[in-house]
Amino acid sequence: MLDILEFPDPRLRTKAKPVGVFDQALQDLIDAMFATMYAAPGIGLAATQVNVHKQLLVADVSEEKNQPLVLINPKILSREGSQVYQEGCLSVPGIFADVERADRIVVEALDRHGQPLAFAADGLQAVCIQHEMDHLIGKLFVDYLSPLKRELVRKKLEKAHRASA
Ligand code: NI
């Protein structure tokens, strides 16, 4: 299992760099990210969250947890509509808040072997991909909250960290 960085850890603000090498180390990292995500349990995990600053995310929004998705160097080609979903994040444990995002997106990326892929996503999958792609540019879902609410989240997590230290 990989350690997951937690807000307000400044390393979560790092901008990830594109992946250029698809070697065994990358495959091992992807497998470890899936294991960590499924165990958490969560529906998405960005490399940033495990302190690896590469443009890589894993996700699985299926009920049966049998539709693993790997996106490398992802780009959103188009966005349509809007939806509000109550989001959480493995890097912001115990906090849930409504975030407005595009309802339907078209994504282009590379798969785990460097092969190009493009597809449309909507609903929860669209939310998840947008949320995880934010991590790759150092952005967290709490950034969409008001400064006051974000400060309350920060205090709550710091208190939780002290209690568990
Ligand atoms: Ni997250």
Short mmCIF file of N, CA and C and ligand atoms in Angstrom, two decimals:
data_model
loop_
_atom_site.label_atom_id
_atom_site.label_comp_id
_atom_site.label_asym_id
_atom_site.label_seq_id
_atom_site.Cartn_x
_atom_site.Cartn_y
_atom_site.Cartn_z
N MET A 1 0.84 -1.20 0.00
CA MET A 1 0.00 0.00 0.00
C MET A 1 0.87 1.25 0.00
N LEU A 2 0.37 2.26 -0.69
CA LEU A 2 1.09 3.53 -0.75
C LEU A 2 0.50 4.49 0.28
N ASP A 3 1.33 5.35 0.83
CA ASP A 3 0.85 6.38 1.75
C ASP A 3 0.16 7.48 0.95
N ILE A 4 -0.97 7.94 1.44
CA ILE A 4 -1.72 9.00 0.77
C ILE A 4 -1.49 10.32 1.51
N LEU A 5 -1.03 11.33 0.79
CA LEU A 5 -0.83 12.66 1.37
C LEU A 5 -2.19 13.25 1.74
N GLU A 6 -2.20 14.00 2.85
CA GLU A 6 -3.46 14.61 3.28
C GLU A 6 -3.35 16.12 3.35
N PHE A 7 -4.43 16.78 2.92
CA PHE A 7 -4.58 18.22 3.02
C PHE A 7 -4.33 18.64 4.46
N PRO A 8 -3.58 19.71 4.74
CA PRO A 8 -3.02 20.71 3.81
C PRO A 8 -1.55 20.45 3.43
N ASP A 9 -1.15 19.22 3.27
CA ASP A 9 0.23 18.92 2.88
C ASP A 9 0.60 19.69 1.59
N PRO A 10 1.64 20.51 1.65
CA PRO A 10 1.97 21.34 0.48
C PRO A 10 2.36 20.53 -0.76
N ARG A 11 2.76 19.28 -0.57
CA ARG A 11 3.13 18.46 -1.74
C ARG A 11 1.93 18.17 -2.64
N LEU A 12 0.71 18.28 -2.07
CA LEU A 12 -0.50 18.12 -2.89
C LEU A 12 -0.67 19.26 -3.89
N ARG A 13 0.12 20.32 -3.74
CA ARG A 13 0.03 21.47 -4.64
C ARG A 13 0.99 21.37 -5.83
N THR A 14 1.76 20.29 -5.89
CA THR A 14 2.74 20.11 -6.95
C THR A 14 2.05 19.86 -8.29
N LYS A 15 2.55 20.49 -9.35
CA LYS A 15 2.03 20.21 -10.70
C LYS A 15 2.77 19.02 -11.29
N ALA A 16 2.01 18.03 -11.73
CA ALA A 16 2.60 16.80 -12.25
C ALA A 16 3.18 17.01 -13.64
N LYS A 17 4.21 16.22 -13.95
CA LYS A 17 4.86 16.28 -15.26
C LYS A 17 4.36 15.12 -16.13
N PRO A 18 4.37 15.32 -17.46
CA PRO A 18 3.91 14.24 -18.34
C PRO A 18 4.76 12.97 -18.18
N VAL A 19 4.10 11.84 -18.39
CA VAL A 19 4.78 10.55 -18.39
C VAL A 19 5.35 10.32 -19.79
N GLY A 20 6.62 9.91 -19.88
CA GLY A 20 7.23 9.65 -21.18
C GLY A 20 7.77 8.24 -21.31
N VAL A 21 7.91 7.56 -20.17
CA VAL A 21 8.50 6.22 -20.17
C VAL A 21 7.48 5.24 -19.60
N PHE A 22 7.19 4.19 -20.37
CA PHE A 22 6.19 3.20 -19.95
C PHE A 22 6.90 1.90 -19.58
N ASP A 23 7.62 1.94 -18.48
CA ASP A 23 8.46 0.81 -18.10
C ASP A 23 7.80 -0.02 -16.99
N GLN A 24 8.52 -1.01 -16.51
CA GLN A 24 7.98 -1.89 -15.46
C GLN A 24 7.70 -1.10 -14.18
N ALA A 25 8.54 -0.10 -13.89
CA ALA A 25 8.34 0.70 -12.68
C ALA A 25 6.99 1.41 -12.75
N LEU A 26 6.61 1.85 -13.95
CA LEU A 26 5.31 2.52 -14.11
C LEU A 26 4.17 1.52 -13.88
N GLN A 27 4.32 0.30 -14.44
CA GLN A 27 3.29 -0.73 -14.26
C GLN A 27 3.13 -1.07 -12.77
N ASP A 28 4.25 -1.16 -12.06
CA ASP A 28 4.21 -1.47 -10.63
C ASP A 28 3.52 -0.35 -9.85
N LEU A 29 3.84 0.90 -10.24
CA LEU A 29 3.20 2.05 -9.59
C LEU A 29 1.68 2.01 -9.81
N ILE A 30 1.26 1.75 -11.05
CA ILE A 30 -0.17 1.70 -11.37
C ILE A 30 -0.86 0.62 -10.54
N ASP A 31 -0.24 -0.57 -10.47
CA ASP A 31 -0.83 -1.67 -9.69
C ASP A 31 -0.94 -1.29 -8.20
N ALA A 32 0.10 -0.64 -7.69
CA ALA A 32 0.09 -0.23 -6.28
C ALA A 32 -0.96 0.85 -6.04
N MET A 33 -1.15 1.73 -7.03
CA MET A 33 -2.19 2.77 -6.89
C MET A 33 -3.58 2.15 -6.88
N PHE A 34 -3.82 1.15 -7.74
CA PHE A 34 -5.13 0.48 -7.72
C PHE A 34 -5.35 -0.21 -6.37
N ALA A 35 -4.33 -0.93 -5.89
CA ALA A 35 -4.48 -1.64 -4.62
C ALA A 35 -4.80 -0.66 -3.49
N THR A 36 -4.11 0.48 -3.50
CA THR A 36 -4.32 1.50 -2.47
C THR A 36 -5.71 2.10 -2.59
N MET A 37 -6.13 2.39 -3.82
CA MET A 37 -7.45 2.99 -4.05
C MET A 37 -8.57 2.05 -3.64
N TYR A 38 -8.49 0.77 -4.07
CA TYR A 38 -9.55 -0.19 -3.74
C TYR A 38 -9.61 -0.45 -2.23
N ALA A 39 -8.45 -0.46 -1.58
CA ALA A 39 -8.41 -0.76 -0.14
C ALA A 39 -8.95 0.40 0.69
N ALA A 40 -8.84 1.61 0.18
CA ALA A 40 -9.14 2.81 0.99
C ALA A 40 -10.53 2.79 1.67
N PRO A 41 -11.68 2.55 1.01
CA PRO A 41 -11.86 2.39 -0.42
C PRO A 41 -12.17 3.73 -1.07
N GLY A 42 -11.76 3.84 -2.35
CA GLY A 42 -12.05 5.06 -3.09
C GLY A 42 -12.35 4.73 -4.53
N ILE A 43 -12.83 5.73 -5.29
CA ILE A 43 -13.18 5.51 -6.70
C ILE A 43 -12.15 6.13 -7.64
N GLY A 44 -11.19 6.85 -7.08
CA GLY A 44 -10.16 7.45 -7.92
C GLY A 44 -8.94 7.81 -7.10
N LEU A 45 -7.78 7.80 -7.75
CA LEU A 45 -6.55 8.18 -7.06
C LEU A 45 -5.59 8.76 -8.10
N ALA A 46 -5.07 9.93 -7.81
CA ALA A 46 -4.09 10.56 -8.69
C ALA A 46 -2.70 10.33 -8.12
N ALA A 47 -1.71 10.22 -9.00
CA ALA A 47 -0.33 9.97 -8.55
C ALA A 47 0.13 11.04 -7.55
N THR A 48 -0.32 12.27 -7.77
CA THR A 48 0.02 13.37 -6.85
C THR A 48 -0.25 12.99 -5.40
N GLN A 49 -1.36 12.27 -5.19
CA GLN A 49 -1.79 11.93 -3.83
C GLN A 49 -0.86 10.94 -3.14
N VAL A 50 -0.08 10.21 -3.95
CA VAL A 50 0.90 9.29 -3.36
C VAL A 50 2.32 9.83 -3.57
N ASN A 51 2.37 11.16 -3.75
CA ASN A 51 3.65 11.87 -3.81
C ASN A 51 4.51 11.49 -5.01
N VAL A 52 3.84 11.12 -6.10
CA VAL A 52 4.52 10.88 -7.37
C VAL A 52 3.98 11.91 -8.34
N HIS A 53 4.85 12.78 -8.83
CA HIS A 53 4.33 13.95 -9.55
C HIS A 53 4.41 13.76 -11.06
N LYS A 54 3.65 12.71 -11.47
CA LYS A 54 3.49 12.37 -12.88
C LYS A 54 2.02 12.46 -13.23
N GLN A 55 1.74 12.74 -14.53
CA GLN A 55 0.35 12.88 -14.97
C GLN A 55 -0.27 11.50 -15.18
N LEU A 56 -0.71 10.94 -14.07
CA LEU A 56 -1.24 9.58 -14.03
C LEU A 56 -2.35 9.52 -12.99
N LEU A 57 -3.47 8.91 -13.39
CA LEU A 57 -4.54 8.68 -12.42
C LEU A 57 -5.17 7.32 -12.68
N VAL A 58 -5.71 6.75 -11.62
CA VAL A 58 -6.48 5.51 -11.74
C VAL A 58 -7.87 5.78 -11.18
N ALA A 59 -8.85 5.05 -11.71
CA ALA A 59 -10.23 5.23 -11.27
C ALA A 59 -11.01 3.96 -11.53
N ASP A 60 -12.09 3.80 -10.77
CA ASP A 60 -13.07 2.73 -11.03
C ASP A 60 -14.36 3.15 -10.34
N VAL A 61 -15.31 3.61 -11.15
CA VAL A 61 -16.58 4.09 -10.57
C VAL A 61 -17.66 3.01 -10.62
N SER A 62 -17.30 1.79 -11.07
CA SER A 62 -18.30 0.73 -11.18
C SER A 62 -18.71 0.20 -9.81
N GLU A 63 -19.95 -0.30 -9.71
CA GLU A 63 -20.45 -0.90 -8.46
C GLU A 63 -19.61 -2.12 -8.09
N GLU A 64 -19.28 -2.92 -9.10
CA GLU A 64 -18.62 -4.21 -8.85
C GLU A 64 -17.10 -4.07 -8.75
N LYS A 65 -16.60 -2.85 -8.93
CA LYS A 65 -15.15 -2.61 -8.86
C LYS A 65 -14.39 -3.51 -9.84
N ASN A 66 -14.93 -3.57 -11.06
CA ASN A 66 -14.30 -4.41 -12.08
C ASN A 66 -14.06 -3.66 -13.38
N GLN A 67 -14.05 -2.31 -13.28
CA GLN A 67 -13.79 -1.52 -14.50
C GLN A 67 -12.65 -0.53 -14.25
N PRO A 68 -11.45 -1.06 -14.01
CA PRO A 68 -10.32 -0.18 -13.74
C PRO A 68 -9.98 0.68 -14.95
N LEU A 69 -9.72 1.93 -14.69
CA LEU A 69 -9.39 2.88 -15.76
C LEU A 69 -8.07 3.55 -15.39
N VAL A 70 -7.14 3.56 -16.34
CA VAL A 70 -5.86 4.25 -16.15
C VAL A 70 -5.79 5.37 -17.17
N LEU A 71 -5.54 6.57 -16.72
CA LEU A 71 -5.37 7.69 -17.65
C LEU A 71 -4.00 8.32 -17.41
N ILE A 72 -3.24 8.41 -18.49
CA ILE A 72 -1.90 9.00 -18.43
C ILE A 72 -1.87 10.20 -19.37
N ASN A 73 -1.28 11.28 -18.89
CA ASN A 73 -1.23 12.55 -19.64
C ASN A 73 -2.62 12.95 -20.16
N PRO A 74 -3.65 12.90 -19.30
CA PRO A 74 -5.01 13.13 -19.78
C PRO A 74 -5.26 14.60 -20.14
N LYS A 75 -6.13 14.77 -21.13
CA LYS A 75 -6.59 16.11 -21.52
C LYS A 75 -8.10 16.07 -21.70
N ILE A 76 -8.77 17.13 -21.28
CA ILE A 76 -10.21 17.23 -21.53
C ILE A 76 -10.39 18.03 -22.81
N LEU A 77 -10.99 17.40 -23.81
CA LEU A 77 -11.14 18.03 -25.12
C LEU A 77 -12.39 18.89 -25.18
N SER A 78 -13.44 18.49 -24.46
CA SER A 78 -14.65 19.32 -24.43
C SER A 78 -15.43 19.06 -23.15
N ARG A 79 -16.20 20.06 -22.78
CA ARG A 79 -17.03 20.00 -21.57
C ARG A 79 -18.42 20.48 -21.94
N GLU A 80 -19.43 19.83 -21.37
CA GLU A 80 -20.82 20.22 -21.63
C GLU A 80 -21.62 20.14 -20.35
N GLY A 81 -22.53 21.09 -20.20
CA GLY A 81 -23.49 21.04 -19.11
C GLY A 81 -22.85 21.17 -17.74
N SER A 82 -23.66 21.00 -16.71
CA SER A 82 -23.11 21.06 -15.36
C SER A 82 -23.88 20.11 -14.45
N GLN A 83 -23.20 19.65 -13.43
CA GLN A 83 -23.83 18.79 -12.42
C GLN A 83 -23.19 19.13 -11.08
N VAL A 84 -23.94 18.88 -10.03
CA VAL A 84 -23.43 19.09 -8.67
C VAL A 84 -23.41 17.74 -7.99
N TYR A 85 -22.25 17.40 -7.44
CA TYR A 85 -22.10 16.09 -6.79
C TYR A 85 -21.41 16.31 -5.45
N GLN A 86 -21.84 15.56 -4.45
CA GLN A 86 -21.19 15.68 -3.14
C GLN A 86 -19.90 14.86 -3.17
N GLU A 87 -18.78 15.57 -3.25
CA GLU A 87 -17.49 14.91 -3.42
C GLU A 87 -16.77 14.69 -2.09
N GLY A 88 -15.93 13.68 -2.10
CA GLY A 88 -14.99 13.44 -1.02
C GLY A 88 -13.65 13.20 -1.66
N CYS A 89 -12.63 12.97 -0.84
CA CYS A 89 -11.29 12.79 -1.39
C CYS A 89 -10.45 12.04 -0.37
N LEU A 90 -9.68 11.06 -0.83
CA LEU A 90 -8.84 10.30 0.09
C LEU A 90 -7.79 11.18 0.76
N SER A 91 -7.51 12.35 0.16
CA SER A 91 -6.54 13.29 0.75
C SER A 91 -7.22 14.30 1.68
N VAL A 92 -8.54 14.22 1.76
CA VAL A 92 -9.29 15.12 2.66
C VAL A 92 -10.29 14.26 3.42
N PRO A 93 -9.81 13.35 4.26
CA PRO A 93 -10.67 12.31 4.83
C PRO A 93 -11.79 12.88 5.70
N GLY A 94 -12.97 12.30 5.54
CA GLY A 94 -14.10 12.66 6.39
C GLY A 94 -14.83 13.91 5.98
N ILE A 95 -14.39 14.55 4.89
CA ILE A 95 -15.01 15.81 4.46
C ILE A 95 -15.74 15.56 3.14
N PHE A 96 -16.98 16.04 3.07
CA PHE A 96 -17.76 15.90 1.84
C PHE A 96 -18.42 17.23 1.55
N ALA A 97 -18.41 17.64 0.29
CA ALA A 97 -19.01 18.92 -0.05
C ALA A 97 -19.45 18.93 -1.51
N ASP A 98 -20.51 19.69 -1.78
CA ASP A 98 -21.03 19.80 -3.13
C ASP A 98 -20.07 20.60 -4.01
N VAL A 99 -19.79 20.05 -5.18
CA VAL A 99 -18.93 20.74 -6.15
C VAL A 99 -19.65 20.70 -7.50
N GLU A 100 -19.64 21.83 -8.20
CA GLU A 100 -20.24 21.89 -9.53
C GLU A 100 -19.16 21.65 -10.58
N ARG A 101 -19.43 20.71 -11.49
CA ARG A 101 -18.49 20.41 -12.57
C ARG A 101 -19.26 20.16 -13.85
N ALA A 102 -18.52 20.00 -14.96
CA ALA A 102 -19.15 19.67 -16.24
C ALA A 102 -19.85 18.32 -16.13
N ASP A 103 -20.98 18.20 -16.83
CA ASP A 103 -21.78 16.98 -16.78
C ASP A 103 -21.25 15.92 -17.73
N ARG A 104 -20.70 16.42 -18.86
CA ARG A 104 -20.24 15.48 -19.88
C ARG A 104 -18.91 16.01 -20.42
N ILE A 105 -17.93 15.13 -20.49
CA ILE A 105 -16.62 15.54 -20.98
C ILE A 105 -16.13 14.53 -22.03
N VAL A 106 -15.27 15.02 -22.88
CA VAL A 106 -14.57 14.13 -23.80
C VAL A 106 -13.10 14.18 -23.41
N VAL A 107 -12.53 13.00 -23.18
CA VAL A 107 -11.18 12.88 -22.64
C VAL A 107 -10.27 12.18 -23.64
N GLU A 108 -9.06 12.67 -23.69
CA GLU A 108 -8.02 12.02 -24.50
C GLU A 108 -6.86 11.73 -23.55
N ALA A 109 -6.28 10.56 -23.66
CA ALA A 109 -5.19 10.18 -22.74
C ALA A 109 -4.40 9.04 -23.37
N LEU A 110 -3.42 8.56 -22.63
CA LEU A 110 -2.72 7.33 -22.99
C LEU A 110 -3.10 6.27 -21.97
N ASP A 111 -3.12 5.02 -22.39
CA ASP A 111 -3.37 3.94 -21.44
C ASP A 111 -2.04 3.54 -20.78
N ARG A 112 -2.08 2.48 -19.96
CA ARG A 112 -0.89 2.13 -19.18
C ARG A 112 0.28 1.67 -20.04
N HIS A 113 0.00 1.35 -21.31
CA HIS A 113 1.09 0.94 -22.21
C HIS A 113 1.48 2.02 -23.19
N GLY A 114 0.88 3.21 -23.01
CA GLY A 114 1.23 4.33 -23.88
C GLY A 114 0.39 4.42 -25.14
N GLN A 115 -0.67 3.59 -25.23
CA GLN A 115 -1.54 3.64 -26.40
C GLN A 115 -2.59 4.73 -26.21
N PRO A 116 -2.84 5.53 -27.26
CA PRO A 116 -3.82 6.61 -27.13
C PRO A 116 -5.25 6.09 -27.00
N LEU A 117 -6.03 6.80 -26.20
CA LEU A 117 -7.45 6.48 -26.09
C LEU A 117 -8.23 7.78 -25.96
N ALA A 118 -9.48 7.75 -26.42
CA ALA A 118 -10.35 8.92 -26.31
C ALA A 118 -11.75 8.40 -26.08
N PHE A 119 -12.50 9.07 -25.21
CA PHE A 119 -13.85 8.60 -24.90
C PHE A 119 -14.64 9.74 -24.26
N ALA A 120 -15.96 9.56 -24.25
CA ALA A 120 -16.84 10.51 -23.57
C ALA A 120 -17.21 9.92 -22.21
N ALA A 121 -17.33 10.78 -21.22
CA ALA A 121 -17.74 10.34 -19.89
C ALA A 121 -18.82 11.28 -19.39
N ASP A 122 -19.75 10.73 -18.61
CA ASP A 122 -20.74 11.60 -17.99
C ASP A 122 -21.00 11.11 -16.56
N GLY A 123 -21.89 11.81 -15.87
CA GLY A 123 -22.26 11.42 -14.52
C GLY A 123 -21.07 11.30 -13.59
N LEU A 124 -21.10 10.25 -12.75
CA LEU A 124 -20.06 10.08 -11.74
C LEU A 124 -18.67 9.91 -12.35
N GLN A 125 -18.62 9.22 -13.50
CA GLN A 125 -17.30 9.04 -14.12
C GLN A 125 -16.70 10.39 -14.54
N ALA A 126 -17.55 11.28 -15.04
CA ALA A 126 -17.07 12.62 -15.42
C ALA A 126 -16.60 13.40 -14.19
N VAL A 127 -17.37 13.28 -13.11
CA VAL A 127 -16.96 13.94 -11.85
C VAL A 127 -15.61 13.43 -11.41
N CYS A 128 -15.48 12.11 -11.39
CA CYS A 128 -14.26 11.47 -10.89
C CYS A 128 -13.05 11.89 -11.72
N ILE A 129 -13.17 11.86 -13.03
CA ILE A 129 -12.03 12.22 -13.89
C ILE A 129 -11.64 13.69 -13.69
N GLN A 130 -12.64 14.57 -13.61
CA GLN A 130 -12.33 15.99 -13.40
C GLN A 130 -11.65 16.21 -12.05
N HIS A 131 -12.16 15.52 -11.02
CA HIS A 131 -11.58 15.62 -9.68
C HIS A 131 -10.12 15.14 -9.68
N GLU A 132 -9.89 13.98 -10.28
CA GLU A 132 -8.52 13.43 -10.28
C GLU A 132 -7.58 14.27 -11.15
N MET A 133 -8.09 14.79 -12.26
CA MET A 133 -7.23 15.64 -13.10
C MET A 133 -6.87 16.93 -12.37
N ASP A 134 -7.77 17.44 -11.53
CA ASP A 134 -7.42 18.60 -10.70
C ASP A 134 -6.20 18.30 -9.83
N HIS A 135 -6.14 17.10 -9.25
CA HIS A 135 -4.98 16.74 -8.41
C HIS A 135 -3.68 16.92 -9.18
N LEU A 136 -3.71 16.59 -10.47
CA LEU A 136 -2.48 16.63 -11.27
C LEU A 136 -1.97 18.05 -11.50
N ILE A 137 -2.85 19.03 -11.29
CA ILE A 137 -2.39 20.43 -11.37
C ILE A 137 -2.35 21.08 -9.98
N GLY A 138 -2.36 20.24 -8.95
CA GLY A 138 -2.20 20.74 -7.59
C GLY A 138 -3.46 21.33 -6.99
N LYS A 139 -4.60 20.92 -7.54
CA LYS A 139 -5.86 21.49 -7.07
C LYS A 139 -6.68 20.44 -6.32
N LEU A 140 -7.35 20.88 -5.26
CA LEU A 140 -8.17 19.98 -4.44
C LEU A 140 -9.63 20.44 -4.47
N PHE A 141 -10.56 19.50 -4.20
CA PHE A 141 -11.97 19.89 -4.27
C PHE A 141 -12.32 20.96 -3.24
N VAL A 142 -11.57 21.02 -2.16
CA VAL A 142 -11.85 22.06 -1.15
C VAL A 142 -11.53 23.46 -1.67
N ASP A 143 -10.77 23.54 -2.77
CA ASP A 143 -10.49 24.85 -3.37
C ASP A 143 -11.75 25.48 -3.95
N TYR A 144 -12.78 24.66 -4.20
CA TYR A 144 -14.04 25.19 -4.73
C TYR A 144 -14.94 25.73 -3.62
N LEU A 145 -14.57 25.49 -2.37
CA LEU A 145 -15.37 25.96 -1.24
C LEU A 145 -14.98 27.40 -0.92
N SER A 146 -15.81 28.07 -0.11
CA SER A 146 -15.48 29.43 0.31
C SER A 146 -14.24 29.37 1.20
N PRO A 147 -13.46 30.47 1.26
CA PRO A 147 -12.26 30.48 2.12
C PRO A 147 -12.58 30.11 3.57
N LEU A 148 -13.73 30.56 4.05
CA LEU A 148 -14.11 30.27 5.44
C LEU A 148 -14.32 28.77 5.64
N LYS A 149 -15.04 28.16 4.70
CA LYS A 149 -15.32 26.73 4.82
C LYS A 149 -14.03 25.91 4.68
N ARG A 150 -13.14 26.36 3.77
CA ARG A 150 -11.87 25.65 3.57
C ARG A 150 -11.02 25.71 4.84
N GLU A 151 -11.06 26.85 5.52
CA GLU A 151 -10.31 27.03 6.76
C GLU A 151 -10.87 26.09 7.85
N LEU A 152 -12.19 25.92 7.87
CA LEU A 152 -12.80 25.01 8.84
C LEU A 152 -12.35 23.57 8.57
N VAL A 153 -12.27 23.22 7.29
CA VAL A 153 -11.81 21.88 6.90
C VAL A 153 -10.36 21.68 7.36
N ARG A 154 -9.53 22.69 7.12
CA ARG A 154 -8.11 22.59 7.49
C ARG A 154 -7.97 22.39 9.00
N LYS A 155 -8.72 23.16 9.78
CA LYS A 155 -8.65 23.05 11.25
C LYS A 155 -9.12 21.68 11.72
N LYS A 156 -10.19 21.20 11.09
CA LYS A 156 -10.74 19.89 11.48
C LYS A 156 -9.72 18.78 11.23
N LEU A 157 -9.04 18.85 10.07
CA LEU A 157 -8.07 17.80 9.74
C LEU A 157 -6.83 17.91 10.61
N GLU A 158 -6.41 19.14 10.91
CA GLU A 158 -5.23 19.30 11.79
C GLU A 158 -5.51 18.76 13.17
N LYS A 159 -6.74 18.98 13.64
CA LYS A 159 -7.15 18.47 14.94
C LYS A 159 -7.14 16.94 14.93
N ALA A 160 -7.65 16.37 13.84
CA ALA A 160 -7.68 14.91 13.70
C ALA A 160 -6.27 14.34 13.68
N HIS A 161 -5.35 15.05 13.00
CA HIS A 161 -3.96 14.59 12.92
C HIS A 161 -3.31 14.61 14.30
N ARG A 162 -3.57 15.69 15.05
CA ARG A 162 -2.99 15.78 16.40
C ARG A 162 -3.53 14.65 17.29
N ALA A 163 -4.82 14.38 17.16
CA ALA A 163 -5.44 13.34 17.99
C ALA A 163 -4.86 11.95 17.69
N SER A 164 -4.46 11.76 16.42
CA SER A 164 -3.96 10.43 16.06
C SER A 164 -2.44 10.34 16.14
N ALA A 165 -1.78 11.44 16.45
CA ALA A 165 -0.32 11.46 16.50
C ALA A 165 0.21 10.77 17.78
NI NI B 1 -9.15 13.49 -4.46
#
